[in-house]
Coordinates of C-alpha atoms in Angstrom, one line a residue:
M1 CA 0.2 0.2 -0.1
R2 CA 1.1 3.5 -0.7
Y3 CA 1.0 6.1 1.6
N4 CA 1.0 10.1 1.5
P5 CA 4.1 11.5 3.0
V6 CA 3.5 12.8 6.7
Q7 CA 5.5 15.5 8.4
T8 CA 6.8 14.6 11.9
N9 CA 9.7 17.3 12.4
F10 CA 8.1 20.4 13.9
Y11 CA 10.8 21.5 16.1
K12 CA 13.3 24.5 16.0
P13 CA 15.3 25.3 19.1
H14 CA 14.5 28.3 21.3
E15 CA 17.7 30.9 20.8
E16 CA 18.6 30.3 24.5
V17 CA 18.5 26.7 23.9
A18 CA 20.4 26.8 20.8
K19 CA 23.1 28.9 22.5
M20 CA 23.9 26.0 24.9
T21 CA 27.2 24.5 24.7
N22 CA 27.9 20.9 24.9
E23 CA 29.2 21.4 28.3
Q24 CA 26.2 23.2 29.3
I25 CA 23.6 20.5 27.9
A26 CA 25.6 17.8 29.8
Q27 CA 25.3 19.8 33.0
V28 CA 21.6 20.2 32.4
R29 CA 21.1 16.5 31.9
L30 CA 23.4 15.7 35.0
D31 CA 20.9 18.2 37.4
L32 CA 18.0 16.5 35.7
R33 CA 19.3 13.0 36.4
V34 CA 18.6 12.3 32.5
S35 CA 20.7 9.8 30.5
A36 CA 19.8 10.1 26.6
T37 CA 21.3 7.8 24.0
G38 CA 21.1 8.0 20.5
S39 CA 22.3 10.1 17.5
Q40 CA 21.9 13.8 17.0
I41 CA 19.7 14.1 20.3
V42 CA 18.6 17.7 20.7
A43 CA 19.3 19.5 23.8
P44 CA 16.6 19.3 26.8
V45 CA 14.5 22.3 27.6
T46 CA 14.3 23.9 31.3
S47 CA 11.1 25.9 30.8
F48 CA 7.7 25.6 28.8
A49 CA 8.5 28.9 27.7
H50 CA 11.3 27.5 25.4
L51 CA 8.6 25.4 23.6
A52 CA 5.9 28.2 23.2
H53 CA 6.7 28.8 19.5
V54 CA 6.4 25.4 18.7
L55 CA 3.4 24.3 21.2
G56 CA 1.2 27.4 20.1
R57 CA -0.9 29.7 22.0
E58 CA -3.8 27.5 22.8
I59 CA -1.6 24.5 24.2
M60 CA 0.5 27.2 26.4
E61 CA -2.9 28.5 27.7
G62 CA -3.7 25.0 28.9
I63 CA -0.4 24.7 30.3
R64 CA -0.6 27.8 32.3
R65 CA -4.4 27.2 33.3
H66 CA -3.5 23.7 34.7
G67 CA -0.6 24.8 36.7
Y68 CA 2.3 23.3 35.0
Q69 CA 5.1 25.6 36.2
Q70 CA 8.2 24.0 34.6
P71 CA 8.9 20.4 32.7
T72 CA 9.8 17.5 34.7
A73 CA 12.9 15.5 33.8
I74 CA 11.3 13.3 31.3
Q75 CA 9.3 16.4 29.9
A76 CA 12.3 18.3 29.5
Q77 CA 14.3 15.8 27.0
A78 CA 11.4 13.8 25.5
I79 CA 9.1 17.0 24.4
P80 CA 11.9 18.1 22.3
V81 CA 13.0 15.2 20.8
A82 CA 9.3 13.9 20.1
L83 CA 8.7 17.3 18.4
S84 CA 11.7 16.6 16.1
G85 CA 10.1 13.4 14.8
R86 CA 12.2 10.7 16.4
D87 CA 11.2 7.6 18.0
V88 CA 11.6 7.7 21.8
I89 CA 12.2 5.0 24.5
G90 CA 11.4 6.6 27.8
V91 CA 12.3 5.1 30.8
A92 CA 11.5 7.0 33.7
E93 CA 10.5 6.5 37.4
T94 CA 6.8 6.4 38.4
G95 CA 5.2 9.6 38.9
S96 CA 7.5 11.8 36.7
G97 CA 4.9 13.0 34.2
K98 CA 5.4 10.8 31.1
T99 CA 1.6 11.4 30.0
V100 CA 2.4 15.0 29.0
A101 CA 5.7 14.0 27.6
Y102 CA 3.9 12.2 24.8
L103 CA 0.9 14.0 24.9
L104 CA 1.8 17.7 23.9
P105 CA 3.9 16.6 20.9
M106 CA 1.0 14.4 19.6
L107 CA -1.4 17.4 19.6
V108 CA 1.2 19.2 17.8
H109 CA 1.6 16.5 15.3
A110 CA -2.4 15.9 14.7
I111 CA -2.7 19.6 14.1
A112 CA -0.4 19.7 11.6
Q113 CA -2.1 16.6 9.6
P114 CA -4.5 17.2 6.9
E115 CA -8.0 17.5 8.3
L116 CA -9.8 14.0 8.7
Q117 CA -12.2 13.1 6.1
K118 CA -15.5 10.8 6.8
D119 CA -14.3 7.4 8.1
D120 CA -10.7 8.6 8.8
G121 CA -9.1 8.5 11.8
P122 CA -7.7 8.3 14.1
I123 CA -4.1 10.2 13.6
G124 CA -2.6 9.5 17.0
I125 CA -3.4 6.3 19.3
V126 CA -2.3 5.7 22.8
L127 CA -2.2 2.0 23.8
C128 CA -2.3 1.3 27.6
P129 CA -2.8 -1.6 29.8
T130 CA -6.0 -0.8 31.8
R131 CA -9.4 1.3 31.4
E132 CA -8.5 3.2 34.6
L133 CA -5.3 4.7 33.1
A134 CA -7.2 5.0 29.5
V135 CA -9.7 7.1 31.3
Q136 CA -6.9 9.1 33.3
I137 CA -5.3 9.6 30.1
E138 CA -8.3 10.7 28.3
T139 CA -9.0 13.3 31.4
E140 CA -5.4 14.8 30.7
T141 CA -6.1 15.1 26.8
F142 CA -9.4 16.7 27.2
K143 CA -7.5 19.6 29.1
F144 CA -5.9 20.4 25.7
N145 CA -8.1 19.4 22.8
K146 CA -11.0 21.5 23.6
Q147 CA -9.4 24.6 23.0
L148 CA -7.9 23.0 19.7
G149 CA -11.1 21.9 18.4
M150 CA -10.1 18.4 18.3
R151 CA -11.9 15.2 19.2
S152 CA -10.5 12.5 21.5
V153 CA -12.2 9.0 22.3
T154 CA -11.5 6.1 24.7
L155 CA -11.7 2.9 23.4
A156 CA -11.3 0.6 26.9
G157 CA -12.7 -2.6 28.0
G158 CA -15.7 -2.7 30.7
L159 CA -17.2 0.0 29.0
S160 CA -20.0 0.1 26.2
K161 CA -18.5 -1.3 23.3
L162 CA -21.7 0.1 21.0
E163 CA -21.1 3.7 22.3
Q164 CA -17.5 3.6 21.7
F165 CA -18.1 2.6 18.3
K166 CA -20.6 5.5 17.7
E167 CA -17.9 8.0 19.4
V168 CA -14.9 6.7 17.0
K169 CA -17.3 6.6 13.9
R170 CA -18.2 10.4 14.4
G171 CA -14.5 11.0 13.7
A172 CA -11.6 11.6 16.4
E173 CA -8.0 12.7 16.1
I174 CA -6.8 10.8 19.4
A175 CA -7.6 7.4 20.4
I176 CA -7.1 6.3 23.9
C177 CA -7.1 2.4 23.5
N178 CA -6.8 -1.0 25.4
P179 CA -5.1 -3.3 22.6
G180 CA -8.1 -6.0 22.7
R181 CA -10.7 -3.3 22.4
L182 CA -9.1 -1.2 19.6
I183 CA -9.0 -4.5 17.6
D184 CA -12.5 -5.3 18.2
V185 CA -13.6 -1.7 17.1
V186 CA -11.3 -2.2 13.9
K187 CA -12.9 -5.4 13.2
M188 CA -16.5 -3.8 13.6
K189 CA -15.4 -1.4 10.9
G190 CA -15.5 1.4 13.7
C191 CA -12.2 3.1 12.3
N192 CA -9.3 2.0 10.4
L193 CA -5.4 2.8 11.1
Q194 CA -4.7 4.2 7.4
R195 CA -4.4 7.7 8.8
C196 CA -2.4 6.8 12.1
T197 CA 0.9 8.2 12.1
Y198 CA 1.7 8.9 15.6
V199 CA 1.6 5.9 18.1
V200 CA 2.3 5.7 21.8
L201 CA 2.8 2.8 24.1
D202 CA 2.2 3.7 27.5
E203 CA 3.3 1.3 30.4
A204 CA 4.4 -1.3 27.9
D205 CA 5.7 -3.4 30.4
R206 CA 2.5 -3.8 32.4
M207 CA 0.6 -4.7 28.9
F208 CA 3.2 -7.4 28.2
H209 CA 2.8 -8.9 31.9
M210 CA -1.0 -8.7 31.3
G211 CA -0.6 -10.8 27.9
F212 CA -1.0 -8.5 25.4
E213 CA 2.3 -8.7 23.5
Y214 CA 0.3 -10.3 20.5
Q215 CA -2.3 -7.7 20.3
V216 CA 0.3 -4.9 20.4
R217 CA 2.4 -6.3 17.9
S218 CA -0.6 -7.2 15.6
I219 CA -1.7 -3.6 16.0
V220 CA 1.6 -1.9 15.3
Q221 CA 2.2 -4.2 12.1
N222 CA -1.1 -2.8 10.6
I223 CA 0.0 0.7 10.8
R224 CA 2.3 2.4 8.2
P225 CA 5.9 1.9 8.6
S226 CA 6.7 5.9 8.3
R227 CA 5.1 6.2 11.6
Q228 CA 6.4 8.2 14.9
T229 CA 6.6 5.6 17.8
L230 CA 7.1 6.2 21.4
L231 CA 7.4 4.0 23.8
F232 CA 7.3 4.6 27.7
S233 CA 7.4 2.5 30.7
A234 CA 8.9 2.3 34.2
T235 CA 11.0 -0.5 33.7
F236 CA 12.8 -2.2 30.7
P237 CA 12.7 -5.8 30.7
P238 CA 14.2 -7.7 28.1
K239 CA 10.6 -8.3 26.4
I240 CA 10.2 -4.6 26.0
E241 CA 13.7 -4.3 24.4
K242 CA 13.0 -6.7 22.0
L243 CA 9.7 -5.0 21.1
A244 CA 11.7 -1.8 20.7
R245 CA 14.0 -3.1 18.4
D246 CA 11.2 -4.4 16.4
I247 CA 9.3 -1.5 16.1
L248 CA 11.0 1.6 16.5
Q249 CA 13.6 3.4 13.8
H250 CA 16.9 4.8 15.2
P251 CA 14.8 5.7 18.7
V252 CA 16.5 8.1 21.3
R253 CA 16.4 6.3 24.6
I254 CA 15.7 8.7 27.5
T255 CA 16.3 7.3 31.0
I256 CA 15.5 9.4 34.0
G257 CA 17.5 7.9 37.3
E258 CA 17.8 4.5 37.6
V259 CA 15.6 1.8 35.6
G260 CA 12.8 0.2 37.8
Q261 CA 13.8 2.7 40.9
A262 CA 10.9 4.5 42.6
A263 CA 11.0 8.4 42.4
A264 CA 13.9 10.0 44.5
N265 CA 11.1 11.9 46.5
V266 CA 9.4 9.0 48.0
Q267 CA 11.0 7.9 51.4
Q268 CA 10.8 4.4 51.6
F269 CA 10.2 2.4 54.9
V270 CA 10.7 -1.5 55.5
E271 CA 9.0 -3.1 58.8
V272 CA 10.1 -6.6 59.5
L273 CA 7.4 -8.3 61.5
K274 CA 7.4 -11.9 63.1
N275 CA 4.0 -13.1 61.7
D276 CA 0.9 -11.7 59.6
D277 CA -1.1 -10.9 62.8
E278 CA 1.4 -8.1 63.7
K279 CA 0.7 -6.4 60.5
W280 CA -2.8 -5.2 61.8
A281 CA -1.2 -3.9 65.0
W282 CA 1.2 -1.9 63.3
L283 CA -0.8 -0.4 60.8
S284 CA -3.8 0.6 63.3
Q285 CA -1.4 2.5 65.6
R286 CA -0.4 4.6 62.9
V287 CA -3.1 5.3 60.8
D288 CA -3.9 8.6 62.4
G289 CA -0.5 10.0 61.8
M290 CA -0.7 8.9 58.2
L291 CA -3.9 10.6 57.4
Q292 CA -2.7 13.6 58.8
K293 CA -0.2 14.2 55.8
G294 CA -3.1 13.1 53.4
Q295 CA -5.3 9.8 52.0
L296 CA -3.9 6.2 52.6
L297 CA -3.6 3.7 50.3
V298 CA -3.0 0.2 51.2
F299 CA -2.3 -2.6 48.4
V300 CA -2.9 -6.4 49.5
K301 CA -2.6 -9.7 47.5
S302 CA -6.1 -10.8 47.2
I303 CA -10.0 -9.7 47.2
A304 CA -10.4 -11.4 50.3
S305 CA -7.8 -9.6 52.2
A306 CA -9.2 -6.2 50.6
E307 CA -12.4 -6.9 52.0
E308 CA -11.2 -8.0 55.4
L309 CA -8.9 -5.1 55.9
S310 CA -11.8 -2.8 54.7
Q311 CA -14.3 -4.2 57.2
N312 CA -11.7 -3.8 60.2
F313 CA -11.1 -0.1 59.2
Q314 CA -14.6 0.7 59.5
D315 CA -15.2 -1.5 62.3
F316 CA -12.6 -0.9 64.5
L317 CA -11.0 2.5 63.4
E318 CA -14.0 4.3 61.8
K319 CA -12.5 5.5 58.8
K320 CA -14.1 5.7 55.5
T321 CA -12.7 3.1 53.2
E322 CA -13.2 1.7 49.9
F323 CA -11.4 -1.2 48.5
L324 CA -10.8 -1.6 44.5
H325 CA -10.0 -4.7 42.8
G326 CA -10.5 -6.5 39.5
D327 CA -13.8 -8.3 40.1
L328 CA -15.6 -4.7 40.2
D329 CA -17.6 -3.4 37.1
Q330 CA -16.3 0.0 35.5
G331 CA -19.1 2.1 37.1
E332 CA -18.1 1.0 40.4
R333 CA -14.4 1.5 39.7
M334 CA -14.9 4.9 38.6
R335 CA -17.3 5.8 41.6
I336 CA -14.6 4.9 43.9
L337 CA -11.7 6.7 42.1
R338 CA -14.1 9.7 41.9
N339 CA -14.6 9.7 45.7
V340 CA -11.0 9.2 46.2
R341 CA -10.0 12.4 44.1
K342 CA -12.9 14.2 45.9
R343 CA -11.2 13.1 49.4
V344 CA -14.5 11.4 50.5
V345 CA -12.5 8.5 51.2
D346 CA -9.6 8.3 54.0
V347 CA -8.3 4.9 53.1
L348 CA -8.4 3.2 49.8
I349 CA -7.5 -0.7 49.6
A350 CA -6.5 -2.2 46.6
T351 CA -5.1 -5.2 44.8
D352 CA -2.5 -4.7 42.0
V353 CA -5.1 -3.8 39.7
A354 CA -4.5 -0.1 40.9
A355 CA -0.8 -0.4 40.9
R356 CA 0.1 1.1 37.6
G357 CA -1.1 4.0 36.1
L358 CA -3.5 5.7 38.3
D359 CA -2.7 9.0 39.3
L360 CA -4.1 10.1 42.5
P361 CA -2.2 13.4 44.0
S362 CA -4.1 13.2 47.2
I363 CA -2.2 10.1 48.1
S364 CA 0.6 10.8 50.3
T365 CA 1.3 7.4 52.1
V366 CA 1.0 3.8 50.6
V367 CA 1.3 0.8 52.8
S368 CA 2.2 -2.7 51.0
Y369 CA 0.3 -4.6 53.4
D370 CA 1.3 -7.8 51.6
A371 CA 4.4 -7.8 50.1
A372 CA 4.6 -7.5 46.1
R373 CA 5.4 -10.5 44.0
D374 CA 8.5 -8.7 42.5
I375 CA 10.5 -5.7 42.4
E376 CA 8.4 -4.0 39.6
T377 CA 5.5 -4.5 41.0
H378 CA 6.6 -2.9 44.3
T379 CA 8.3 -0.1 42.3
H380 CA 4.8 0.7 40.5
R381 CA 3.0 0.4 43.8
I382 CA 5.0 3.1 45.8
G383 CA 4.9 5.2 42.7
R384 CA 1.3 5.9 43.5
T385 CA 2.5 8.6 46.1
G386 CA 5.2 11.8 45.4
R387 CA 3.2 12.2 42.3
A388 CA 4.5 15.1 40.1
G389 CA 7.5 15.6 42.3
A390 CA 5.5 15.9 45.6
A391 CA 6.8 14.3 48.6
G392 CA 5.5 10.7 49.7
Q393 CA 6.2 8.1 52.1
A394 CA 5.9 4.0 51.3
Y395 CA 5.9 1.6 53.9
T396 CA 6.5 -2.1 53.3
L397 CA 5.4 -4.9 55.7
L398 CA 7.4 -8.0 55.7
T399 CA 7.4 -11.3 57.6
G400 CA 9.9 -14.3 57.5
D401 CA 8.2 -16.7 55.0
D402 CA 10.1 -17.7 51.9
Q403 CA 8.8 -15.2 49.5
N404 CA 9.2 -12.5 51.8
K405 CA 13.0 -13.2 52.1
K406 CA 13.5 -13.0 48.5
M407 CA 11.7 -9.6 48.6
A408 CA 13.8 -8.5 51.5
A409 CA 16.9 -9.1 49.4
L410 CA 15.6 -7.1 46.3
L411 CA 14.6 -4.4 48.8
V412 CA 18.3 -4.3 49.9
E413 CA 19.6 -3.6 46.4
N414 CA 16.4 -1.1 45.5
L415 CA 17.3 1.3 48.9
E416 CA 21.1 1.1 48.3
Q417 CA 20.7 2.2 44.6
A418 CA 18.1 5.2 46.0
N419 CA 20.8 6.0 48.5
Q420 CA 18.3 5.5 51.2
A421 CA 19.4 3.7 54.7
V422 CA 18.7 -0.1 55.0
P423 CA 17.5 -1.3 58.0
E424 CA 19.5 -3.8 60.3
D425 CA 16.5 -6.1 60.5
L426 CA 16.1 -6.1 56.6
K427 CA 19.4 -6.8 56.2
G428 CA 19.3 -10.0 58.6
L429 CA 15.8 -11.0 56.7
A430 CA 17.6 -10.6 53.3
M431 CA 20.7 -12.6 54.4
K432 CA 18.6 -15.5 55.2
Y433 CA 17.8 -15.8 51.6
G434 CA 20.5 -18.1 50.0
P435 CA 21.1 -16.6 46.7
F436 CA 21.8 -13.2 48.1
R437 CA 23.6 -14.4 50.8
A438 CA 26.1 -16.4 48.3
A439 CA 26.2 -13.1 46.3
K440 CA 27.0 -10.8 48.9
L441 CA 29.8 -13.3 50.6
E442 CA 31.3 -13.7 46.9
G443 CA 31.2 -10.0 46.3
R444 CA 28.6 -10.1 43.7
T445 CA 25.8 -7.8 43.2
F446 CA 22.4 -9.7 43.7
L447 CA 20.1 -9.2 40.6
G448 CA 17.2 -11.6 41.8
K449 CA 17.6 -13.6 38.6
K450 CA 19.7 -17.1 37.8
K451 CA 22.2 -14.8 36.1
A452 CA 25.0 -13.9 38.4
G453 CA 25.8 -10.4 38.8
K454 CA 29.3 -8.6 38.4
V455 CA 31.9 -8.8 41.0
E456 CA 32.0 -5.8 42.9
K457 CA 35.6 -4.2 44.1
S458 CA 34.5 -2.2 47.1
S459 CA 32.1 -3.6 49.4
F460 CA 29.3 -5.9 49.6
G461 CA 26.6 -3.0 50.0
I462 CA 25.3 -4.1 53.5
G463 CA 28.0 -3.6 56.0
F464 CA 30.5 -6.3 54.9
D465 CA 34.2 -5.7 53.8
V466 CA 35.3 -7.4 50.8
A467 CA 39.0 -6.8 51.5
S468 CA 38.9 -8.4 55.2
R469 CA 36.6 -11.2 53.6
Q470 CA 39.3 -12.0 51.2
K471 CA 42.0 -11.5 53.7
E472 CA 40.7 -14.1 55.9
T473 CA 40.0 -16.6 53.1
V474 CA 43.5 -16.5 52.2
Q475 CA 44.8 -16.9 55.7
E476 CA 42.4 -20.0 55.9
L477 CA 43.8 -21.4 52.6
A478 CA 47.4 -21.0 53.8
K479 CA 46.6 -23.1 56.9
R480 CA 44.9 -25.6 55.1
L481 CA 47.5 -26.2 52.6
D482 CA 50.4 -26.3 55.8
K483 CA 48.1 -28.9 57.4
E484 CA 47.8 -30.9 54.0
A485 CA 51.4 -30.7 53.3
D486 CA 52.2 -32.2 56.7
Q487 CA 49.9 -35.3 56.0
M488 CA 51.5 -35.4 52.6
A489 CA 55.1 -35.4 54.2
A490 CA 54.0 -38.5 56.6
L491 CA 52.4 -40.6 53.8
N492 CA 55.6 -40.4 51.7
R493 CA 57.6 -41.5 54.9
Q494 CA 55.6 -44.3 55.0
K495 CA 55.7 -45.3 51.3
A496 CA 59.6 -44.7 51.7
S497 CA 59.8 -47.3 54.4
G498 CA 57.8 -49.6 52.4
G499 CA 60.6 -49.3 49.6
M500 CA 58.7 -46.6 47.5
R501 CA 60.4 -43.3 46.4
A502 CA 58.8 -40.4 48.6
G503 CA 57.6 -37.8 45.9
P504 CA 58.4 -33.8 45.9
N505 CA 54.5 -32.8 47.2
R506 CA 55.5 -31.4 50.4
M507 CA 57.9 -29.0 48.9
L508 CA 55.0 -27.9 46.3
A509 CA 52.6 -27.7 49.0
K510 CA 54.8 -25.5 51.0
T511 CA 55.5 -23.4 48.2
G512 CA 51.9 -22.8 47.2
F513 CA 52.0 -24.4 43.8
V514 CA 49.8 -27.4 45.0
S515 CA 47.0 -27.4 42.2
A516 CA 43.2 -26.4 43.3
A517 CA 42.6 -30.5 42.3
V518 CA 45.4 -31.7 44.7
A519 CA 44.5 -29.3 47.4
E520 CA 41.0 -30.3 47.4
A521 CA 41.1 -34.2 46.6
P522 CA 40.2 -36.5 49.3
K523 CA 42.8 -38.8 50.6
K524 CA 42.7 -42.5 50.3
P525 CA 42.7 -44.1 54.2
A526 CA 46.2 -46.1 54.8
N527 CA 44.0 -49.4 54.7
E528 CA 42.8 -48.8 51.2
A529 CA 46.2 -48.4 49.9
S530 CA 47.5 -51.7 51.7
F531 CA 44.7 -53.5 50.2
N532 CA 45.8 -52.4 46.8
L533 CA 49.3 -53.4 47.1
K534 CA 48.5 -56.8 48.9
H535 CA 45.8 -58.0 46.9
G536 CA 46.6 -56.6 43.3
P537 CA 48.4 -59.4 41.8
V538 CA 45.9 -62.1 43.1
M539 CA 43.2 -59.6 41.3
Y540 CA 45.0 -59.8 37.9
V541 CA 45.4 -63.5 38.0
S542 CA 42.0 -64.2 38.7
V543 CA 41.3 -61.8 35.4
C544 CA 43.6 -63.9 33.6
V545 CA 41.9 -67.1 34.3
C546 CA 38.5 -65.7 33.6
V547 CA 40.0 -64.7 30.3
F548 CA 41.2 -68.0 29.4
V549 CA 38.0 -69.9 30.2
C550 CA 36.1 -67.1 28.0
V551 CA 38.7 -68.0 25.1
C552 CA 38.2 -71.8 25.6
V553 CA 34.5 -71.6 25.3
C554 CA 34.8 -69.2 22.3
V555 CA 36.8 -71.7 20.5
F556 CA 34.4 -74.7 21.4
V557 CA 31.4 -72.7 20.1
C558 CA 33.3 -71.6 16.8
V559 CA 34.5 -75.2 16.1
F560 CA 31.1 -76.8 16.9
V561 CA 29.4 -74.3 14.6
C562 CA 31.9 -74.9 11.9
V563 CA 31.8 -78.6 11.9
F564 CA 27.8 -78.4 11.8
V565 CA 27.9 -76.3 9.0
C566 CA 30.1 -78.6 7.1
V567 CA 28.3 -81.5 8.0
C568 CA 24.9 -80.0 6.4
V569 CA 26.9 -78.9 3.3
C570 CA 28.4 -81.9 2.9
V571 CA 24.9 -84.0 2.9
F572 CA 23.5 -81.7 0.7
V573 CA 26.3 -81.5 -1.9
C574 CA 26.7 -85.3 -1.7
V575 CA 23.0 -85.7 -2.5
F576 CA 22.6 -83.1 -5.4
V577 CA 25.9 -82.1 -6.5
C578 CA 29.0 -83.9 -6.5
V579 CA 32.0 -85.2 -4.4
F580 CA 34.5 -82.7 -5.6
V581 CA 32.5 -79.5 -4.4
C582 CA 31.9 -81.4 -1.1
V583 CA 35.6 -81.7 -0.5
F584 CA 36.1 -77.9 -1.2
V585 CA 33.5 -76.9 1.0
C586 CA 35.0 -79.1 3.7
V587 CA 38.6 -77.6 3.4
C588 CA 37.0 -73.9 3.6
V589 CA 35.4 -74.8 6.7
C590 CA 38.7 -76.1 8.2
L591 CA 40.7 -73.1 7.6
C592 CA 37.8 -71.0 9.1
V593 CA 38.1 -73.0 12.0
F594 CA 42.0 -72.6 12.1
V595 CA 41.9 -69.2 11.7
C596 CA 39.2 -68.3 14.7
V597 CA 41.3 -70.9 17.0
C598 CA 44.4 -68.6 16.1
V599 CA 42.6 -65.1 17.0
C600 CA 41.2 -66.5 19.9
L601 CA 44.7 -67.6 21.1
C602 CA 46.2 -64.3 20.2
V603 CA 43.7 -62.5 22.2
F604 CA 44.3 -64.9 25.3
V605 CA 48.3 -64.4 24.8
C606 CA 48.0 -60.5 24.9
V607 CA 46.0 -60.5 27.9
C608 CA 48.3 -62.7 29.7
V609 CA 51.5 -60.6 28.7
S610 CA 49.3 -57.5 30.0
V611 CA 48.8 -59.0 33.4
C612 CA 52.1 -60.1 33.7
V613 CA 53.5 -56.8 33.2
R614 CA 50.9 -55.2 35.6
V615 CA 51.7 -57.9 38.4
S616 CA 55.4 -57.2 37.9
A617 CA 54.8 -53.5 38.5
F618 CA 53.6 -54.5 42.2
G619 CA 57.1 -56.2 42.9
C620 CA 55.6 -59.9 43.0

């Protein structure tokens, strides 16, 4: 299919940005904790005013009206890059403003394209994993597109498919979609992707985790190759990296902070408790203090736990509580989130269905009542606080079961990367997890995977000193070598007294040249060595006798078979042919018998010679 050309580059640097030297650009990125890799990357901006000439008056009015003061780190670098028409990989800590980073360039892109005709559109699509996130992105989009005269639609599960079909059929420049629902609407002829030139994958890791990889790839493969594609995620696992290689063209990778790390403005606390019963006692004593700072979000692992904890808050603490989980219909979900934003609710209890993408600025404290199943889920949980640069606190409650031991090990690394203090009881629980303990004692970084980490030269990261550990190991090895050298010398003296020459093992061990295999090999006891010296000849003579018997049996069988064949052939030939042929066959059979006997005797002689040589080695 032939596509019309599309304009994607709208960026012209502001004069202040254009005057920046490479050293100044590097310093700005360092201050923002931004890492940008790729070719010909435009400089970051430090103010929305640097983008006013590109974004236009209507978008700038929306920015001022909704209180956006200055770009966040991801916005400062990603917006100029996206406006210049480049594909983008954005890996940023949660709550960093990724939505605006791709939304503003998408609006500029959509405005510049030819007007949609009947049954055309959309121009830009945003793929996201959950309906809550889709509704949230639609809310952000509505802040700007109303003044621009543009339409946007939400195609998400849990909402009326018929209503969504009617909305998108009327035409829309922007569609915020769940992958499955977009495919359904396209199959229903509600829209097509022929005019789509701007594609965003938001929370890409979450979409893959929820099993949307096939749908995402199917959608992207049916969009024109000359599109502009932006991929945003809080983590960057190998599957997402492979997807980026497959669907992006010469992308600019923008990383904010450490990959998979929570926002630096979120203060993390980890409490190690004896059992699950202590969790409620711990939380109930601290709820009032937490609520003085703002609303509280509590994460649990199951629907039953959410209902039970919600009931406890209402019965014992008289707090206004709602619980959010996957079995609720969309109307109930939206009602709960609306109440949270209106601050009607004090405590929101949720399963991990709410762990990604939800923007609730009023949440000041997050408590992981039940530990997350992996560090990525944990990162997204605590990212529900500290939104848009605000300060937040996150508490994680752990007990001593095996799953929590692994999470404790992952949290130690996570806290160290964030330059936050690691509690001693958390270190103790982490050291009970075998792979973590082994990694630390060997000086490796624990990665939480089968692949071993790199050796660290400075420290183990949790209070252990590598140098002292290595020194201790060398001293222990020296003592062991001295001890084994003395044992070897004693054994050599014993051998020498028995007529055997003592070897140089003592000297080699003393000088440290004993190989690792020799040093680690277990030594045979003295009685085992004497057994070999005493009974070796008898054993080999016995083998010789057994071989002789076997050879005799083989000779007998060969002779018997040959004679039997000879008799049968002679009888047959005498009856049907002639005597001359009979004599010839008999001679051939006799030769075969002779050859078999010779071969067997040769084998027997070789075995006997070998046995005699081996027996003589024992001094017999």
